[in-house]
mmCIF file of C-alpha atoms and ligand atoms in Angstrom:
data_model
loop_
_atom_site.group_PDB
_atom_site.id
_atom_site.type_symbol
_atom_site.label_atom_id
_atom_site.label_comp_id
_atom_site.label_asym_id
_atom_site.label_seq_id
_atom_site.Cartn_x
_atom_site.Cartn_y
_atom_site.Cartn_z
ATOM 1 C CA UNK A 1 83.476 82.933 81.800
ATOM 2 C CA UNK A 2 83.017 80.741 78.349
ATOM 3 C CA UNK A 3 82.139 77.171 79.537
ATOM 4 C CA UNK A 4 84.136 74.132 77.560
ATOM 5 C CA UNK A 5 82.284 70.982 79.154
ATOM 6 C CA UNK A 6 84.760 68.589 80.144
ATOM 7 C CA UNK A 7 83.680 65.144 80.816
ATOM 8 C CA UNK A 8 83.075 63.866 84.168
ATOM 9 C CA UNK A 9 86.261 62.032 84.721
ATOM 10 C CA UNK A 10 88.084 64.953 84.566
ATOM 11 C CA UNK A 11 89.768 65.966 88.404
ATOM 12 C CA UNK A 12 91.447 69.158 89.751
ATOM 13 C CA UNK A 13 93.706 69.121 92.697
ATOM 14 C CA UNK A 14 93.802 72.978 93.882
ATOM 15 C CA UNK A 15 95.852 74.295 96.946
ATOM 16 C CA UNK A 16 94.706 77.193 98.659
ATOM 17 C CA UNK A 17 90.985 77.634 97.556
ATOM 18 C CA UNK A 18 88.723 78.324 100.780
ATOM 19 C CA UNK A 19 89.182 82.609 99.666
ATOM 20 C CA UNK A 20 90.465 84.888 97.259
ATOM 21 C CA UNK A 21 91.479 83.414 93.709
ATOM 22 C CA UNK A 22 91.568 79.604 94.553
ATOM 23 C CA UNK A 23 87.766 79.680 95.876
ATOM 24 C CA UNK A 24 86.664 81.375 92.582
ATOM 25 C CA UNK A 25 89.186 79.135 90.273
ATOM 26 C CA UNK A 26 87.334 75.939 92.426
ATOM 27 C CA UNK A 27 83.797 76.994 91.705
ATOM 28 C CA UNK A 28 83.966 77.826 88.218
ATOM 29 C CA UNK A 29 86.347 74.221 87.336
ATOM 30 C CA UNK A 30 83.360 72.556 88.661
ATOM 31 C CA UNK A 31 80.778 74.655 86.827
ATOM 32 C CA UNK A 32 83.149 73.032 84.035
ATOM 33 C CA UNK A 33 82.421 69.514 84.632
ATOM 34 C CA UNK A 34 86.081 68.512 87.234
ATOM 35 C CA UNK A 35 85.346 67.164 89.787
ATOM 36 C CA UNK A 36 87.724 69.412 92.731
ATOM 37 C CA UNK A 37 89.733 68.486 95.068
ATOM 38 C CA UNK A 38 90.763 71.265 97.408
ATOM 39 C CA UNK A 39 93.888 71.157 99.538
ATOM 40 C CA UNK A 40 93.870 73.531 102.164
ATOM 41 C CA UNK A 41 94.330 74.141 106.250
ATOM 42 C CA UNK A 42 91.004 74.331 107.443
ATOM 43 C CA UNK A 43 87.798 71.831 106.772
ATOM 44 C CA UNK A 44 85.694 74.702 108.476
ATOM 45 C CA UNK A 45 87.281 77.911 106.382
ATOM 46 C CA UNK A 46 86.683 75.364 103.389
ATOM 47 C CA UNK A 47 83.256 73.904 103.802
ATOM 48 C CA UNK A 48 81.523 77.214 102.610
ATOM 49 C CA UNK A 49 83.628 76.633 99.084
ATOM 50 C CA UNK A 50 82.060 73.048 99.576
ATOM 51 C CA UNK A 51 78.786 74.040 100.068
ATOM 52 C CA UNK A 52 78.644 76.549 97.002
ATOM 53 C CA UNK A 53 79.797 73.508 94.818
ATOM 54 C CA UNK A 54 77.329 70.501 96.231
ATOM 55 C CA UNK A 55 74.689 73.899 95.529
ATOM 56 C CA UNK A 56 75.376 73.966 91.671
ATOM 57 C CA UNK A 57 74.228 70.760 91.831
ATOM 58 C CA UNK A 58 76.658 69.730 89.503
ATOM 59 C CA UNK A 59 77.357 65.726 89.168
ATOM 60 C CA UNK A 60 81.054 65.049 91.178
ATOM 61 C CA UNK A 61 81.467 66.392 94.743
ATOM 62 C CA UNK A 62 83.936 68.045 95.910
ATOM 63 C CA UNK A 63 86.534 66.714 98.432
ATOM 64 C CA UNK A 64 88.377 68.498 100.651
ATOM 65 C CA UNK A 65 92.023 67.251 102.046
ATOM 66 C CA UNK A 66 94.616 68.544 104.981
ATOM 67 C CA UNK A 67 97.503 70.510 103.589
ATOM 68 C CA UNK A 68 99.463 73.327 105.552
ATOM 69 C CA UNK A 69 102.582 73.815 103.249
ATOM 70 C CA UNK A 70 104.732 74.925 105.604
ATOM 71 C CA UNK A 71 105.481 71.208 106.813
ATOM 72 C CA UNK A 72 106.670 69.127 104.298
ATOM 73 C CA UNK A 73 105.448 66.316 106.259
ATOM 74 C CA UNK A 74 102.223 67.505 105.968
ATOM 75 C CA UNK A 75 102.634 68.172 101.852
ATOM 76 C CA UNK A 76 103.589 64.166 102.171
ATOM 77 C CA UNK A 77 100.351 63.175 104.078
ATOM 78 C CA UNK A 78 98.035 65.588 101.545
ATOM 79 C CA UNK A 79 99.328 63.755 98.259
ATOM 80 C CA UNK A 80 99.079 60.435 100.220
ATOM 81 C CA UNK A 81 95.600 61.103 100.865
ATOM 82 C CA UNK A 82 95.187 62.264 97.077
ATOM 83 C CA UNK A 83 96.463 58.841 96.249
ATOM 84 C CA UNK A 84 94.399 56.633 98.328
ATOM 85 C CA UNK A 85 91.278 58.377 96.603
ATOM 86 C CA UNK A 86 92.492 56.452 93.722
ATOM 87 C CA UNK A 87 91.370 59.074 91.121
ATOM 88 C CA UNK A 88 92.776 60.483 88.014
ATOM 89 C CA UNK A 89 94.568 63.865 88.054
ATOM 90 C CA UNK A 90 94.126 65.710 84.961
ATOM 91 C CA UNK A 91 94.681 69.593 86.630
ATOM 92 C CA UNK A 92 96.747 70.675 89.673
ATOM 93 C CA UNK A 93 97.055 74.159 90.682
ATOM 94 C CA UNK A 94 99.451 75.500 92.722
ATOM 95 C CA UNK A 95 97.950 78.335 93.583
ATOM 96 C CA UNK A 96 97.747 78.715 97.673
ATOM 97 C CA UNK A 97 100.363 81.467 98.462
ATOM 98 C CA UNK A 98 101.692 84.282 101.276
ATOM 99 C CA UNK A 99 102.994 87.762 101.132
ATOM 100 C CA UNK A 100 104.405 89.532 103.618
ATOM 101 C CA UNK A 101 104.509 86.313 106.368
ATOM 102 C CA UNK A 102 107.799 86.322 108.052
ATOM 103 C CA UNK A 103 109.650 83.547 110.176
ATOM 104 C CA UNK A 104 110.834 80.106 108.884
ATOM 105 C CA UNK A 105 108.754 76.819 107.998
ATOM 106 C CA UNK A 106 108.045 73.490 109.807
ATOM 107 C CA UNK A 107 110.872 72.386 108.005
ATOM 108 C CA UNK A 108 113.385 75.261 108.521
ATOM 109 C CA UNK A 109 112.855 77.443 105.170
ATOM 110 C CA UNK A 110 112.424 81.398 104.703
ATOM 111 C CA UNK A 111 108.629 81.923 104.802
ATOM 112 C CA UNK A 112 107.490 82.460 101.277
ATOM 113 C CA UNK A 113 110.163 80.667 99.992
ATOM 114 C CA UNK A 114 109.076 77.586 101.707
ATOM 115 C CA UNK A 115 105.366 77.884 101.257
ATOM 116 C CA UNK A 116 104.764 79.290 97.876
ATOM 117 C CA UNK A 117 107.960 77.238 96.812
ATOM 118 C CA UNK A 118 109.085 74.542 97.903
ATOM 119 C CA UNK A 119 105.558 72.951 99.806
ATOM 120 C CA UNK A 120 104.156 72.699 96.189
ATOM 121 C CA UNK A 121 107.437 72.079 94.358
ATOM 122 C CA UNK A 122 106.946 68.857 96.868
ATOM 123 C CA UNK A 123 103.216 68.236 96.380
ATOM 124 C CA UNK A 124 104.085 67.730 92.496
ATOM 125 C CA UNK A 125 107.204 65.858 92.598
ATOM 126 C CA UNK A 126 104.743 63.637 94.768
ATOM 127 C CA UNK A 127 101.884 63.581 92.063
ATOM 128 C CA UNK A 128 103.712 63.922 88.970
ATOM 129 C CA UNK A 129 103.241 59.579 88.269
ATOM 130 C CA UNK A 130 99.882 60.400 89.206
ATOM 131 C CA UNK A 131 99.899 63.030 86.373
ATOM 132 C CA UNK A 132 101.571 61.388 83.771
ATOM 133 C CA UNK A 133 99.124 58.846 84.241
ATOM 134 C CA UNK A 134 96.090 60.435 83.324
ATOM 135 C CA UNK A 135 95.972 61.713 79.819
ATOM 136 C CA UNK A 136 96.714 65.495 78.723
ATOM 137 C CA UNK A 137 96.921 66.724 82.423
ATOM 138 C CA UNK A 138 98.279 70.485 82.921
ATOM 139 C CA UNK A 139 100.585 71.559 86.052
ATOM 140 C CA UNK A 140 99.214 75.559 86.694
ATOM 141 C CA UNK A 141 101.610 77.156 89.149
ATOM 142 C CA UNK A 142 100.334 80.708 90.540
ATOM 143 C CA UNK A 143 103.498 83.011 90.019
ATOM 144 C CA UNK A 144 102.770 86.864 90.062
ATOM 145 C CA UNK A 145 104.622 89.581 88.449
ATOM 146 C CA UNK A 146 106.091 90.494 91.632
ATOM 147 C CA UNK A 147 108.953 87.893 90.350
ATOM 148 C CA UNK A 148 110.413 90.839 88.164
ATOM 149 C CA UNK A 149 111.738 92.338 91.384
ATOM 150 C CA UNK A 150 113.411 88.972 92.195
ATOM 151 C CA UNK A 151 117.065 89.772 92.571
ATOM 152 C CA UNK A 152 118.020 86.046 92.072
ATOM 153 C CA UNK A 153 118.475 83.407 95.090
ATOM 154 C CA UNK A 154 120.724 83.602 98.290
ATOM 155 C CA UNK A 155 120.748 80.223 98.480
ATOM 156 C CA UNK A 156 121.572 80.306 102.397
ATOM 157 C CA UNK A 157 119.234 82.903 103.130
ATOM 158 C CA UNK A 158 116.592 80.145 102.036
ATOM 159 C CA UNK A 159 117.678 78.676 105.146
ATOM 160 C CA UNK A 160 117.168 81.528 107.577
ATOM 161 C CA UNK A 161 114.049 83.761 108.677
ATOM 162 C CA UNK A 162 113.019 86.096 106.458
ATOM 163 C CA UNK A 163 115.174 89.434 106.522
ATOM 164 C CA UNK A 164 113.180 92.091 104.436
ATOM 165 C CA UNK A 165 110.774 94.253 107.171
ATOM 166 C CA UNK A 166 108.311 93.577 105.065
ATOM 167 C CA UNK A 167 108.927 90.540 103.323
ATOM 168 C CA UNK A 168 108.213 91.909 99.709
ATOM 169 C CA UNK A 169 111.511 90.738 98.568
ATOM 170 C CA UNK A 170 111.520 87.273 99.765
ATOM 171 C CA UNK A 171 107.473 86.978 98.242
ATOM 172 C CA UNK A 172 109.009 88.409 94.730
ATOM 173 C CA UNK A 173 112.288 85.608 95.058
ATOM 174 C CA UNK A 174 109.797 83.307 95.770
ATOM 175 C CA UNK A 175 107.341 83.876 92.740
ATOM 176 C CA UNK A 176 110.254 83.933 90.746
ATOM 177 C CA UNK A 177 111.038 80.219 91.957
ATOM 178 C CA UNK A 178 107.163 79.436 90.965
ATOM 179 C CA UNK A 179 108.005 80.779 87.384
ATOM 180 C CA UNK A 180 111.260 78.784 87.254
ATOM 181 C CA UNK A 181 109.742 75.642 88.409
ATOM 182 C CA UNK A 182 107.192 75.617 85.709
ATOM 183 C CA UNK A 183 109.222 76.046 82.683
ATOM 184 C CA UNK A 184 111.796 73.139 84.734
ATOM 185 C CA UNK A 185 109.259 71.079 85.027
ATOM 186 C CA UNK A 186 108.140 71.530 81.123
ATOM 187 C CA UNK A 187 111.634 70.490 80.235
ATOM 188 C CA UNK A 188 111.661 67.278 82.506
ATOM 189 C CA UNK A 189 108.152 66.125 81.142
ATOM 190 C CA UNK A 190 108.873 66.721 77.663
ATOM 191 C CA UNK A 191 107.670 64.255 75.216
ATOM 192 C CA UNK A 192 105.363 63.308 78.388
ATOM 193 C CA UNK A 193 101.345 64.350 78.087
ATOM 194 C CA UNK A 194 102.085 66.950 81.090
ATOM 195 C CA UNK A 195 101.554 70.307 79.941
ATOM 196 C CA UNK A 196 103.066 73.517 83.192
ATOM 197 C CA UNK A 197 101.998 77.034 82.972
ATOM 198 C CA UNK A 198 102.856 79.684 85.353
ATOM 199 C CA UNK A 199 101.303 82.883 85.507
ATOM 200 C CA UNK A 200 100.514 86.450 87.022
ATOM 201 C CA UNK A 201 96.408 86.721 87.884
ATOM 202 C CA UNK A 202 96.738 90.514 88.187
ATOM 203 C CA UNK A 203 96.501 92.582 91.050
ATOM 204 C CA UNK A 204 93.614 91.547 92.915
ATOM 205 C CA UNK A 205 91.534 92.323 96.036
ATOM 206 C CA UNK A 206 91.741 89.529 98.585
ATOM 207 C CA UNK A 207 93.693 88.561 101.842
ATOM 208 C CA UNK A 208 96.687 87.868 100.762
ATOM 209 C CA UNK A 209 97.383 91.609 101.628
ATOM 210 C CA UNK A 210 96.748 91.657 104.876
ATOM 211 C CA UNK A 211 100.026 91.317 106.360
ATOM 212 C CA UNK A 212 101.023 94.681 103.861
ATOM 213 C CA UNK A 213 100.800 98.259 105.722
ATOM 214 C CA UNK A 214 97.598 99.674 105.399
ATOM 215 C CA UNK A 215 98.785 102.505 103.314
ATOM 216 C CA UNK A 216 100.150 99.667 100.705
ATOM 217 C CA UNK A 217 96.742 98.320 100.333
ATOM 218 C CA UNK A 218 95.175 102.142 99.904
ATOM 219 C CA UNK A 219 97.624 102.445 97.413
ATOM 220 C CA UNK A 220 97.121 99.651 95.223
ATOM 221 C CA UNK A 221 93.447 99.940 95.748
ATOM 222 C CA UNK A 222 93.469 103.306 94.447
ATOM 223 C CA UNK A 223 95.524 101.926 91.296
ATOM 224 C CA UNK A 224 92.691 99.457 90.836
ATOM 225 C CA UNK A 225 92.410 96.328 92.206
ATOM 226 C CA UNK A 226 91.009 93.352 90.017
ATOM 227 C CA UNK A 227 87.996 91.437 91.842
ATOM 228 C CA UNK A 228 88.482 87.696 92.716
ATOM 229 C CA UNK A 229 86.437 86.711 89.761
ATOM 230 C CA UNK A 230 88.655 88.530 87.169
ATOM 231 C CA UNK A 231 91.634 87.413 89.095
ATOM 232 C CA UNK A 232 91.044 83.792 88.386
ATOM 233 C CA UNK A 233 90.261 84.311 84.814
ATOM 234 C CA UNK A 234 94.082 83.568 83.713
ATOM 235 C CA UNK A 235 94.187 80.427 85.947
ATOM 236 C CA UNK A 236 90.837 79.043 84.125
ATOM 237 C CA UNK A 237 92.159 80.428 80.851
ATOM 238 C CA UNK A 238 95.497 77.874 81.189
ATOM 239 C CA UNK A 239 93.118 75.237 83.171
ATOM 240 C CA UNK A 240 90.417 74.799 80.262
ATOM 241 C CA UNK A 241 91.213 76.810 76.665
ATOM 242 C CA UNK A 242 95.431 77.302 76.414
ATOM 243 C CA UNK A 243 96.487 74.677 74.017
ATOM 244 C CA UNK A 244 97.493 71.773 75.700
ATOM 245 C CA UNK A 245 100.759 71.226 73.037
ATOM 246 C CA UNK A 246 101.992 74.311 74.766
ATOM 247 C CA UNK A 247 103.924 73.779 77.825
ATOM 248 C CA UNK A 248 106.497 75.848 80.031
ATOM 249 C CA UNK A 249 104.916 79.210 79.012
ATOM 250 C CA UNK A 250 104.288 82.500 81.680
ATOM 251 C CA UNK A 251 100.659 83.739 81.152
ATOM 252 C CA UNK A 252 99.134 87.572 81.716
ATOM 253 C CA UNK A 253 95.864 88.466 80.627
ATOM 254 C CA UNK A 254 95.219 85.016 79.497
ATOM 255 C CA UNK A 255 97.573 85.560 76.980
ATOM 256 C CA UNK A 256 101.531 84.244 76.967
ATOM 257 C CA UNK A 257 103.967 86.990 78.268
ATOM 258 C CA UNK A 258 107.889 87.267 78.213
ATOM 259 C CA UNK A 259 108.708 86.475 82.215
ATOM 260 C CA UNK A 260 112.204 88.616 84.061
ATOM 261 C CA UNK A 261 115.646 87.884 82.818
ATOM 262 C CA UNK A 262 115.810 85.647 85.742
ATOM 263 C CA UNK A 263 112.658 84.159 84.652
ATOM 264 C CA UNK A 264 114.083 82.626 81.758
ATOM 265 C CA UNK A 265 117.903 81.744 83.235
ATOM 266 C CA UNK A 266 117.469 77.731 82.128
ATOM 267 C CA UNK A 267 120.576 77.454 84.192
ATOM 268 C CA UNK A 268 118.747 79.116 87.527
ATOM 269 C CA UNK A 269 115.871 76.683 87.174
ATOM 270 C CA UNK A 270 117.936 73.820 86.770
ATOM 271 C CA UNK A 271 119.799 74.868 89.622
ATOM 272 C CA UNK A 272 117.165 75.562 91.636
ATOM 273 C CA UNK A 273 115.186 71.950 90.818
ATOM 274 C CA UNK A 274 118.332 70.425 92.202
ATOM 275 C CA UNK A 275 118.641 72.583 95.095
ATOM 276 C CA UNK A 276 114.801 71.803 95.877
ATOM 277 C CA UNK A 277 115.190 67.900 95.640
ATOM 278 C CA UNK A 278 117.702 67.684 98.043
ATOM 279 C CA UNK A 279 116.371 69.671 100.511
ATOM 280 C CA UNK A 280 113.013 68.180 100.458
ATOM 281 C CA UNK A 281 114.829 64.685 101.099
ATOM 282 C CA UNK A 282 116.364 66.469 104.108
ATOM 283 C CA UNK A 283 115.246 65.498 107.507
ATOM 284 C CA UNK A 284 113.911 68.410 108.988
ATOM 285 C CA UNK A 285 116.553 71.086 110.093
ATOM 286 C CA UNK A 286 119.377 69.323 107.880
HETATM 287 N N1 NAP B 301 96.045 88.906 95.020
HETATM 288 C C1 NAP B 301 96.954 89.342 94.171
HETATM 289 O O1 NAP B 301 96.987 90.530 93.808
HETATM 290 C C2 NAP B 301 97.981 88.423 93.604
HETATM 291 C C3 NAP B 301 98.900 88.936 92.669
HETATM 292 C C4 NAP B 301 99.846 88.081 92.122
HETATM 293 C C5 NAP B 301 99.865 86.755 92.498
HETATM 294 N N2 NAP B 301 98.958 86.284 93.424
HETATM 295 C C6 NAP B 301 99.050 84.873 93.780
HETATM 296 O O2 NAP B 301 97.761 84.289 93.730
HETATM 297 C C7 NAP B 301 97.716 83.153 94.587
HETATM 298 C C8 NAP B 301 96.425 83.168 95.378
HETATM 299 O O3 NAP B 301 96.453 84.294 96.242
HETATM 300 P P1 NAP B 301 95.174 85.154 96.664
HETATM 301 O O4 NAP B 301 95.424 86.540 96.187
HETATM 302 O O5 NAP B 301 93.917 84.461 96.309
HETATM 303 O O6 NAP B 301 95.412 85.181 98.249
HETATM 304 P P2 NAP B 301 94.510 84.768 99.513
HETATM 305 O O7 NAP B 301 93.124 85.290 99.374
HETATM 306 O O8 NAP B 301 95.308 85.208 100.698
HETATM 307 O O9 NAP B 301 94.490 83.188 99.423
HETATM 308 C C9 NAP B 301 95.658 82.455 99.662
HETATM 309 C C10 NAP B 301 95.311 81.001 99.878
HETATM 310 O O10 NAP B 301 96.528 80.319 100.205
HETATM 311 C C11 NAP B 301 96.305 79.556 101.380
HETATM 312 N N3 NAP B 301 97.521 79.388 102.166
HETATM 313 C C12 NAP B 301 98.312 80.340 102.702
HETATM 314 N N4 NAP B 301 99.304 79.785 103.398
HETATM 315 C C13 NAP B 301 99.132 78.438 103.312
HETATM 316 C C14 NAP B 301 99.827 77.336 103.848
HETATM 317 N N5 NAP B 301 100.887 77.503 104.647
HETATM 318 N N6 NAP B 301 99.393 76.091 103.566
HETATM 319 C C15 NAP B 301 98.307 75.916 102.783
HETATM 320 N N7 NAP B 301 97.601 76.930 102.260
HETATM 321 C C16 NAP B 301 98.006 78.174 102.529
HETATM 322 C C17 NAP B 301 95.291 80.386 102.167
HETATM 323 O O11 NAP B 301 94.702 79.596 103.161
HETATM 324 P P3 NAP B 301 94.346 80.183 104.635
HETATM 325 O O12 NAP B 301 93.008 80.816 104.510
HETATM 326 O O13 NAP B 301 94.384 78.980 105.490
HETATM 327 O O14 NAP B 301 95.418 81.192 104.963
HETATM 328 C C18 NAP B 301 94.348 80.789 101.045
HETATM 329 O O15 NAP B 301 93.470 79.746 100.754
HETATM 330 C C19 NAP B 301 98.993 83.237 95.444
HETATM 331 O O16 NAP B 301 99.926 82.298 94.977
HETATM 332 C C20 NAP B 301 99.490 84.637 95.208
HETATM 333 O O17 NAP B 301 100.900 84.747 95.351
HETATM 334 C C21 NAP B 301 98.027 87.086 93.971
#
């Protein structure tokens, strides 16, 4: 990709980057001068990521902290940590996610909803003084356009195990709460120096299919899957070139798309911030 050298202050907070999108996204922000911080469940799955990034030999190391966003608790203890390293935080990306995982959360949440949802809807409530403290930061939540087959939110179903057999329509309710969150969280930063973007990466080739039948994935490799390195393209593109005065858009193709009906329901997304601050006040199983 087109390099932009950022000066060395600059930090990233990414969730989810020892494979697939996140790991490329990682590399190439420090290729661009940030200094990353990856969030993630495993040092050992991450350390390779950490390896390939001391390797560049570029001038800030990486750092890796604890998060498994299916326990809120633990989402607490991650920006804690992020805290006590008493840096900046220009770039967060909410970008770790699951398809297809059924059950509930630490915390007592439907799967996706909890983990592509609510864990990071959490993490940035958490760092959002942090972000409004260092200058021109951007909030990049990982949507797909899976939320376009959102049918809207059963708000007690968010409480139980995940019904679908295959989970599909819980993942595409819960990308359609990413997309919501962002253009909420737009409207209660304005006039702050916080800029949100959500966004689809495109279909790509990595794990987080591996819970779909194996006829899904011959399917949608036969319709052309996207490598990891094109995949993260749209997530650099809002990290490092989409003008910072813009804020609350849904990118595709590195360029600004129109999002669901849904997608743009201002009253859903206020609803669903609500919703979302009270229950991650809750004491677990509240
Ligand atoms: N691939 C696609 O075609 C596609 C399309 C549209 C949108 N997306 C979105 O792109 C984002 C990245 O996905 P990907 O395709 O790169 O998938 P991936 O290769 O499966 O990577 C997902 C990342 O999320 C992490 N993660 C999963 N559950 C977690 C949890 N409970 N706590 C903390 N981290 C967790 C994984 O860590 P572990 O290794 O520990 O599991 C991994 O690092 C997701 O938000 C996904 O919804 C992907």
């Amino acid at each position: 990709m087109t390099s932009k050298s950022h000066n060395h202050e600059n930090v990233a907070l990414i969730t989810g980057a020892n494979i697939g999108i996140g790991r490329i996204t990682a590399i190439e922000l420090a290729k661009n001068g940030f200094k990353v911080v990856i969030a993630g469940r495993s040092l050992e799955r991450t350390q390779p990521v950490l390896d390939q990034i001391n390797s560049l030999e570029v001038h800030q190391k990486p750092i890796f902290i604890p998060l498994e966003l299916a326990s809120l608790a633990s989402v607490r203890e991650c920006a804690r940590l992020f805290i006590e390293l008493n840096l900046p935080l220009h770039l967060l990306i909410n970008n770790a996610g699951v398809a297809g995982q059924r059950g509930l959360t630490q915390d007592g949440f439907e799967m996706a909803f909890g983990i592509n949802h609510l864990g990071h809807f959490l993490l940035t409530q958490l760092l959002l003084e942090k972000l409004q403290s260092s200058r021109l930061s951007r909030v990049i939540t990982v949507s797909s356009r899976a939320h376009k087959r959102a049918s809207g939110f059963d708000w007690e179903a968010l409480r139980q195990p995940t019904k679908s057999w295959t989970g599909i329509q819980e993942y595409a309710n819960s990308k359609l709460a990413n997309v919501l969150f962002s253009s909420e969280l737009a409207k209660r930063t304005h006039g702050s120096e916080i800029s949100t973007y959500s966004l689809h990466p495109g279909v790509v080739d990595t794990e987080i299919w591996r819970a779909a039948p194996h006829w899904a994935r011959k399917l949608l490799r036969l319709r052309g899957f996207l490598t990891p390195e094109e995949g993260a393209l749209t997530t650099l593109h809002c990290a490092i070139h989409a003008p910072h005065q813009e804020t609350g858009l849904y990118y595709a193709d590195r360029q600004p798309m129109p999002t669901s009906a849904l997608g743009c329901n201002a009253k859903l997304a206020a609803d669903l911030w609500e919703r979302s601050e009270i229950w991650v006040s809750q004491k677990p199983g509240k």
